[in-house]
């Protein structure tokens, strides 16, 4: 089985081709510091060839949701050191996912301040999980050019902090309707300056952030996650295929490790004008860097994806959440634990570190 074979991934040697996808679990404290329980959570899953952390806020300004961790204060960095140390001691590798939520936040959890976004366009058709329950999205404040510059520098500093905390690399979270993807979508970006309008201008922010990350920590430690046809977060692009083709072609000119491609989900139908292409076949075959395929894979479909020869790794989200020993279960054709949706976001140890191992 290809999935369980060792592989070279840039400078990293991975013990299998199974990555754990980034998953927000909302169990940090109000200062964005991860708990000792989080050390246990990632350590339990160190059998993955590679792990991505939950999305980590690059700055206070990047905050969108309560109890999500940060990597911009000393205490936050010190707490992450415990995670990386333990994961490494258990033979695992772990990459920090860097996060700015843009308009996908709420002033309730931002000290009363409205979120910043490419344009003052609120997310339609969904509500936001806040510390005071579900709320309608607010109209965000348009981010200024000076704030864009500061945000790019914040990404660079967060990347340096991540490496100082012992992570094996950083991933730009440019998927799922957060700030980088907002710049790419007309439903969030109606700017008329150098960051909006044409496809190259809309792609500029993502490309500048990637250049900053590469400069900060070296391209071999940098990757990006994109979800071209996934409309989550009210992402509607006039020309999703053209926009992401341009983005991938420009990313090809940069020297970094990988692109994680998240396919659309059947639970979030794309707008009617979106193409039906399979994202891995369409974009994956254009990508110069390593490709990680994500979303909706089980053992059989992951194996079939690897056989196609486009993706080098498959990342699994919910399956790893519920099965800390997923590679062993795949190897032994064992039955899988079912994920519990009620404990995915927030709460304590239950639904976090108490999913049983095969021999429990
Ligand atoms: C509880 C939960 C939290 C998630 N949080 C993040 C996140 O912080 N960053 C991210 O890029 N994707 C996040 N995702 C999406 C997953 O990384 C992954 O793309 C998605 O679950 C599809 O993969 P799967 O079908 O294997 O679960 C989350 C998914 C779940 C279930």
Coordinates of C-alpha atoms and ligand atoms in Angstrom, one line a residue:
X1 CA 0.0 0.0 0.0
X2 CA 1.5 3.3 -1.1
X3 CA -0.1 5.2 1.7
X4 CA 2.0 3.5 4.3
X5 CA 5.3 3.7 2.4
X6 CA 8.1 6.0 3.6
X7 CA 8.6 9.1 1.4
X8 CA 10.9 12.1 1.0
X9 CA 9.0 15.4 1.3
X10 CA 11.5 18.1 0.5
X11 CA 14.1 17.9 3.2
X12 CA 11.8 15.9 5.5
X13 CA 11.7 12.1 5.5
X14 CA 8.2 11.0 6.3
X15 CA 7.4 7.5 7.7
X16 CA 4.2 7.3 5.6
X17 CA 2.2 9.4 3.1
X18 CA -0.6 10.2 5.5
X19 CA -0.8 13.8 6.8
X20 CA -3.1 15.1 9.4
X21 CA -5.0 18.1 8.0
X22 CA -5.2 21.3 10.0
X23 CA -8.1 21.3 12.5
X24 CA -9.2 24.1 14.8
X25 CA -10.3 22.6 18.1
X26 CA -10.9 25.8 20.1
X27 CA -9.3 24.6 23.3
X28 CA -6.6 27.3 23.9
X29 CA -7.1 29.7 26.8
X30 CA -8.3 33.3 26.4
X31 CA -4.7 34.4 25.8
X32 CA -4.3 32.0 22.9
X33 CA -2.0 29.7 24.8
X34 CA -2.3 25.9 24.2
X35 CA -2.9 23.6 27.1
X36 CA -0.9 20.5 28.2
X37 CA -3.9 18.6 26.8
X38 CA -2.9 19.9 23.4
X39 CA 0.6 18.4 23.8
X40 CA -1.1 15.0 24.4
X41 CA -3.5 15.5 21.4
X42 CA -0.8 16.0 18.9
X43 CA 1.5 13.5 20.5
X44 CA -1.2 10.8 20.2
X45 CA -1.3 11.5 16.4
X46 CA 2.5 11.5 15.8
X47 CA 2.2 8.3 13.8
X48 CA 1.1 10.5 10.9
X49 CA 3.9 11.1 8.3
X50 CA 3.3 14.8 8.8
X51 CA 0.9 16.8 11.0
X52 CA -0.5 20.2 10.5
X53 CA -1.6 22.2 13.5
X54 CA -4.9 23.8 13.9
X55 CA -5.0 27.3 12.4
X56 CA -2.8 29.6 14.6
X57 CA -3.4 33.3 14.8
X58 CA -0.4 35.4 13.5
X59 CA -1.4 38.4 15.6
X60 CA -4.0 39.8 17.9
X61 CA -5.5 41.5 14.8
X62 CA -5.8 38.2 13.0
X63 CA -8.3 37.0 15.6
X64 CA -11.7 35.7 14.4
X65 CA -12.9 33.0 16.9
X66 CA -12.6 32.5 20.6
X67 CA -10.2 30.1 22.3
X68 CA -8.0 29.7 19.2
X69 CA -4.2 29.7 19.7
X70 CA -1.7 32.4 18.7
X71 CA 2.0 32.4 18.0
X72 CA 2.8 36.1 18.7
X73 CA 3.5 36.3 22.4
X74 CA 6.3 34.6 24.4
X75 CA 3.9 32.6 26.4
X76 CA 2.2 31.3 23.3
X77 CA 5.5 30.3 21.7
X78 CA 6.7 28.6 24.9
X79 CA 3.5 26.5 25.1
X80 CA 4.0 25.4 21.4
X81 CA 7.6 24.4 22.3
X82 CA 6.1 21.7 24.5
X83 CA 4.0 20.4 21.6
X84 CA 6.9 20.2 19.1
X85 CA 9.3 18.7 21.6
X86 CA 6.9 15.9 22.5
X87 CA 5.9 15.2 18.8
X88 CA 9.5 15.0 17.8
X89 CA 10.4 12.7 20.7
X90 CA 7.6 10.4 19.4
X91 CA 9.0 10.4 15.9
X92 CA 6.5 12.8 14.4
X93 CA 6.8 16.0 12.2
X94 CA 4.6 19.0 12.7
X95 CA 4.0 22.1 10.6
X96 CA 2.3 25.3 12.0
X97 CA -0.7 26.6 10.0
X98 CA -0.7 30.4 10.0
X99 CA -4.0 32.1 10.1
X100 CA -5.6 35.5 9.6
X101 CA -9.4 35.3 9.6
X102 CA -10.1 38.6 7.8
X103 CA -13.9 39.1 7.7
X104 CA -14.6 35.7 9.2
X105 CA -14.5 37.1 12.7
X106 CA -16.7 39.1 15.1
X107 CA -16.1 42.2 17.2
X108 CA -17.4 40.3 20.3
X109 CA -14.1 38.4 20.4
X110 CA -12.0 41.2 19.1
X111 CA -12.3 43.7 22.0
X112 CA -15.1 45.4 20.2
X113 CA -13.1 46.0 17.0
X114 CA -14.6 45.1 13.6
X115 CA -12.7 42.6 11.5
X116 CA -10.5 43.8 8.7
X117 CA -11.1 42.5 5.2
X118 CA -10.4 43.4 1.5
X119 CA -13.7 45.2 1.2
X120 CA -16.6 46.1 3.5
X121 CA -18.7 43.1 2.4
X122 CA -20.2 40.9 5.1
X123 CA -20.4 37.1 4.8
X124 CA -23.9 36.1 3.7
X125 CA -25.8 32.9 4.3
X126 CA -24.0 31.7 7.5
X127 CA -23.4 32.8 11.1
X128 CA -20.3 33.0 13.2
X129 CA -19.5 31.0 16.3
X130 CA -18.6 33.6 19.0
X131 CA -18.1 33.4 22.7
X132 CA -21.7 34.6 23.0
X133 CA -23.2 32.1 20.6
X134 CA -24.0 32.2 16.9
X135 CA -24.2 35.7 15.5
X136 CA -24.8 37.2 12.1
X137 CA -21.6 38.5 10.4
X138 CA -20.8 42.2 10.7
X139 CA -19.7 44.3 7.8
X140 CA -15.9 44.4 8.1
X141 CA -13.7 47.4 7.8
X142 CA -11.7 47.8 4.6
X143 CA -8.1 47.0 5.3
X144 CA -5.8 49.9 4.4
X145 CA -2.6 49.6 2.4
X146 CA -0.6 50.3 5.6
X147 CA -2.5 47.5 7.4
X148 CA -1.9 45.2 4.5
X149 CA 1.9 45.9 4.8
X150 CA 1.7 45.3 8.6
X151 CA -0.2 42.0 8.0
X152 CA 2.4 40.7 5.6
X153 CA 5.1 41.5 8.2
X154 CA 3.0 39.8 10.9
X155 CA 3.0 36.6 8.8
X156 CA 6.8 36.8 8.5
X157 CA 7.2 37.3 12.2
X158 CA 4.8 34.5 13.0
X159 CA 6.8 32.1 10.7
X160 CA 10.0 33.0 12.5
X161 CA 8.2 32.4 15.8
X162 CA 7.0 29.0 14.6
X163 CA 10.5 27.9 13.7
X164 CA 11.8 29.2 17.1
X165 CA 9.0 27.1 18.7
X166 CA 10.5 24.0 17.0
X167 CA 8.0 23.5 14.1
X168 CA 9.2 21.8 11.0
X169 CA 7.7 24.4 8.7
X170 CA 4.8 26.8 8.2
X171 CA 1.7 26.6 6.1
X172 CA -0.2 29.6 4.8
X173 CA -3.9 29.0 5.4
X174 CA -5.2 30.4 2.1
X175 CA -8.3 28.1 2.1
X176 CA -11.8 28.1 3.5
X177 CA -12.7 31.8 3.1
X178 CA -10.1 33.4 5.4
X179 CA -8.2 36.5 4.6
X180 CA -5.9 35.3 1.8
X181 CA -8.8 33.6 0.0
X182 CA -10.9 36.7 0.5
X183 CA -8.5 38.7 -1.6
X184 CA -9.1 36.2 -4.5
X185 CA -12.9 36.4 -4.4
X186 CA -15.2 39.1 -5.9
X187 CA -17.7 38.3 -3.1
X188 CA -15.1 39.7 -0.6
X189 CA -12.9 41.9 -2.7
X190 CA -14.2 44.9 -4.7
X191 CA -11.0 47.0 -4.3
X192 CA -9.9 49.3 -7.1
X193 CA -6.2 49.7 -5.9
X194 CA -3.3 47.3 -6.5
X195 CA -5.0 44.5 -4.5
X196 CA -8.2 44.2 -6.4
X197 CA -9.8 44.3 -9.8
X198 CA -7.8 42.1 -12.2
X199 CA -6.8 38.5 -11.4
X200 CA -3.1 39.5 -10.9
X201 CA -4.1 42.2 -8.5
X202 CA -6.4 39.9 -6.5
X203 CA -3.7 37.3 -6.3
X204 CA -1.1 39.8 -5.2
X205 CA -1.7 39.6 -1.5
X206 CA -1.3 35.8 -1.4
X207 CA 1.9 36.0 -3.5
X208 CA 3.4 38.7 -1.3
X209 CA 2.7 36.8 1.9
X210 CA 4.3 33.7 0.4
X211 CA 7.4 35.7 -0.6
X212 CA 7.5 37.1 3.0
X213 CA 7.3 33.6 4.5
X214 CA 10.0 32.2 2.1
X215 CA 12.2 35.2 3.1
X216 CA 11.5 34.7 6.8
X217 CA 12.3 30.9 7.2
X218 CA 13.4 29.5 3.8
X219 CA 11.3 28.0 1.0
X220 CA 12.0 24.4 2.1
X221 CA 9.9 25.2 5.3
X222 CA 7.0 26.9 3.5
X223 CA 3.7 25.6 2.0
X224 CA 0.2 26.8 1.3
X225 CA -3.3 25.4 1.5
X226 CA -5.8 26.4 -1.1
X227 CA -9.4 25.4 -1.7
X228 CA -10.2 26.7 -5.2
X229 CA -13.8 25.6 -5.7
X230 CA -14.9 25.3 -2.0
X231 CA -17.4 28.2 -1.4
X232 CA -17.2 28.0 2.4
X233 CA -17.2 31.5 3.9
X234 CA -19.3 32.9 1.1
X235 CA -16.4 32.7 -1.4
X236 CA -17.8 33.3 -4.9
X237 CA -15.3 34.0 -7.7
X238 CA -16.4 35.2 -11.1
X239 CA -13.7 33.0 -12.7
X240 CA -12.5 30.4 -10.2
X241 CA -10.6 28.4 -12.8
X242 CA -8.8 31.4 -14.3
X243 CA -8.0 32.9 -10.9
X244 CA -6.5 29.8 -9.4
X245 CA -4.7 28.8 -12.6
X246 CA -3.0 32.2 -12.5
X247 CA -2.2 31.8 -8.8
X248 CA -0.7 28.4 -9.3
X249 CA 1.4 29.5 -12.2
X250 CA 2.7 32.5 -10.2
X251 CA 3.4 30.2 -7.2
X252 CA 5.3 27.9 -9.6
X253 CA 7.8 30.8 -10.0
X254 CA 8.5 30.8 -6.2
X255 CA 10.8 28.3 -4.5
X256 CA 8.9 26.6 -1.7
X257 CA 7.9 23.1 -0.6
X258 CA 4.3 22.2 -1.3
X259 CA 0.7 23.1 -2.1
X260 CA -2.1 21.4 -0.2
X261 CA -5.1 21.3 -2.5
X262 CA -8.5 21.0 -0.7
X263 CA -11.3 19.8 -2.9
X264 CA -14.8 21.1 -2.6
X265 CA -17.1 19.2 -0.3
X266 CA -20.5 17.7 -1.2
X267 CA -21.8 19.5 1.9
X268 CA -21.1 22.9 0.4
X269 CA -22.3 23.0 -3.2
X270 CA -20.4 25.3 -5.4
X271 CA -22.1 28.1 -7.3
X272 CA -23.8 27.1 -10.6
X273 CA -21.2 28.7 -12.9
X274 CA -18.3 26.7 -11.3
X275 CA -16.5 24.1 -13.4
X276 CA -17.0 20.4 -12.6
X277 CA -13.2 19.6 -12.9
X278 CA -11.5 17.5 -10.2
X279 CA -9.3 20.0 -8.4
X280 CA -6.3 17.5 -8.0
X281 CA -6.3 16.6 -11.7
X282 CA -6.9 20.2 -12.9
X283 CA -4.6 22.2 -10.6
X284 CA -2.4 19.4 -9.2
X285 CA -1.0 18.6 -12.6
X286 CA 0.0 22.2 -13.1
X287 CA 1.9 22.4 -9.7
X288 CA 5.6 22.4 -9.7
X289 CA 6.0 21.9 -5.9
X290 CA 4.9 18.7 -4.0
X291 CA 1.1 18.3 -3.9
X292 CA -0.9 17.2 -0.9
X293 CA -4.5 16.1 -1.7
X294 CA -7.2 16.8 0.8
X295 CA -10.9 16.4 1.5
X296 CA -13.1 13.4 1.8
X297 CA -10.5 10.7 1.4
X298 CA -10.8 7.2 2.9
X299 CA -8.2 4.5 2.6
X300 CA -9.3 3.3 -0.8
X301 CA -9.8 6.7 -2.4
X302 CA -6.5 7.9 -1.0
X303 CA -4.7 4.9 -2.4
X304 CA -6.3 5.5 -5.8
X305 CA -5.3 9.2 -5.6
X306 CA -1.7 8.3 -5.0
X307 CA -1.8 5.8 -7.9
X308 CA -2.6 8.7 -10.2
X309 CA 0.8 10.1 -9.5
X310 CA -0.2 13.7 -9.0
X311 CA -0.3 14.0 -5.2
X312 CA 2.6 12.7 -3.0
X313 CA 0.7 12.9 0.2
X314 CA -3.0 12.7 1.3
X315 CA -4.2 14.7 4.3
X316 CA -7.0 13.4 6.4
X317 CA -9.0 15.6 8.7
X318 CA -11.9 14.0 10.6
X319 CA -10.5 10.5 10.3
X320 CA -7.4 11.6 12.2
X321 CA -9.4 13.6 14.7
X322 CA -11.3 10.4 15.7
X323 CA -8.5 7.9 15.1
X324 CA -5.2 8.9 16.7
X325 CA -3.6 5.7 15.3
X326 CA -5.1 6.0 11.8
X327 CA -2.0 4.6 10.0
X328 CA -2.1 1.4 12.1
X329 CA -5.8 1.1 11.6
X330 CA -5.3 1.3 7.8
X331 CA -2.5 -1.2 7.9
X332 CA -4.6 -3.7 9.9
X333 CA -7.8 -3.0 8.0
X334 CA -9.3 -2.2 11.4
X335 CA -12.6 -0.6 12.2
X336 CA -12.5 3.2 12.6
X337 CA -13.9 5.3 15.5
X338 CA -16.7 7.7 14.4
X339 CA -16.0 11.4 14.9
X340 CA -18.2 13.2 17.4
X341 CA -19.4 16.5 15.9
X342 CA -20.5 17.9 19.3
X343 CA -17.0 18.0 20.7
X344 CA -15.1 19.2 17.6
X345 CA -14.9 22.8 18.6
X346 CA -14.4 23.8 22.3
X347 CA -14.7 21.8 25.5
X348 CA -12.2 19.7 27.4
X349 CA -10.6 16.3 27.1
X350 CA -13.7 14.6 26.0
X351 CA -13.7 14.2 22.2
X352 CA -10.2 15.6 22.1
X353 CA -7.7 13.2 23.8
X354 CA -10.0 10.3 24.7
X355 CA -10.7 8.7 21.3
X356 CA -9.6 5.1 21.9
X357 CA -6.5 3.5 20.3
X358 CA -7.0 0.1 18.6
X359 CA -5.7 -1.9 21.6
X360 CA -7.4 0.2 24.3
Ligands
LIG1 C1 -13.1 20.3 13.4 C2 -12.5 20.8 12.2 C3 -11.7 21.9 12.2 C4 -11.0 22.4 11.0 N1 -10.2 23.5 11.1 C5 -9.4 23.8 10.0 C6 -8.3 24.7 10.2 O1 -8.1 25.2 11.3 N2 -7.6 25.0 9.1 C7 -7.8 24.4 7.9 O2 -7.1 24.6 6.9 N3 -8.8 23.5 7.7 C8 -9.6 23.1 8.8 N4 -10.5 22.2 8.7 C9 -10.6 21.4 7.4 C10 -9.7 20.2 7.4 O3 -8.4 20.6 7.4 C11 -9.9 19.4 6.1 O4 -9.6 20.2 5.0 C12 -11.4 18.9 6.0 O5 -11.8 18.3 7.2 C13 -11.5 17.9 4.9 O6 -10.7 16.8 5.1 P1 -11.4 15.4 5.6 O7 -12.5 15.1 4.6 O8 -10.3 14.4 5.6 O9 -12.0 15.7 7.0 C14 -11.2 21.7 9.8 C15 -12.0 20.6 9.8 C16 -12.6 20.1 10.9 C17 -13.5 18.8 10.9

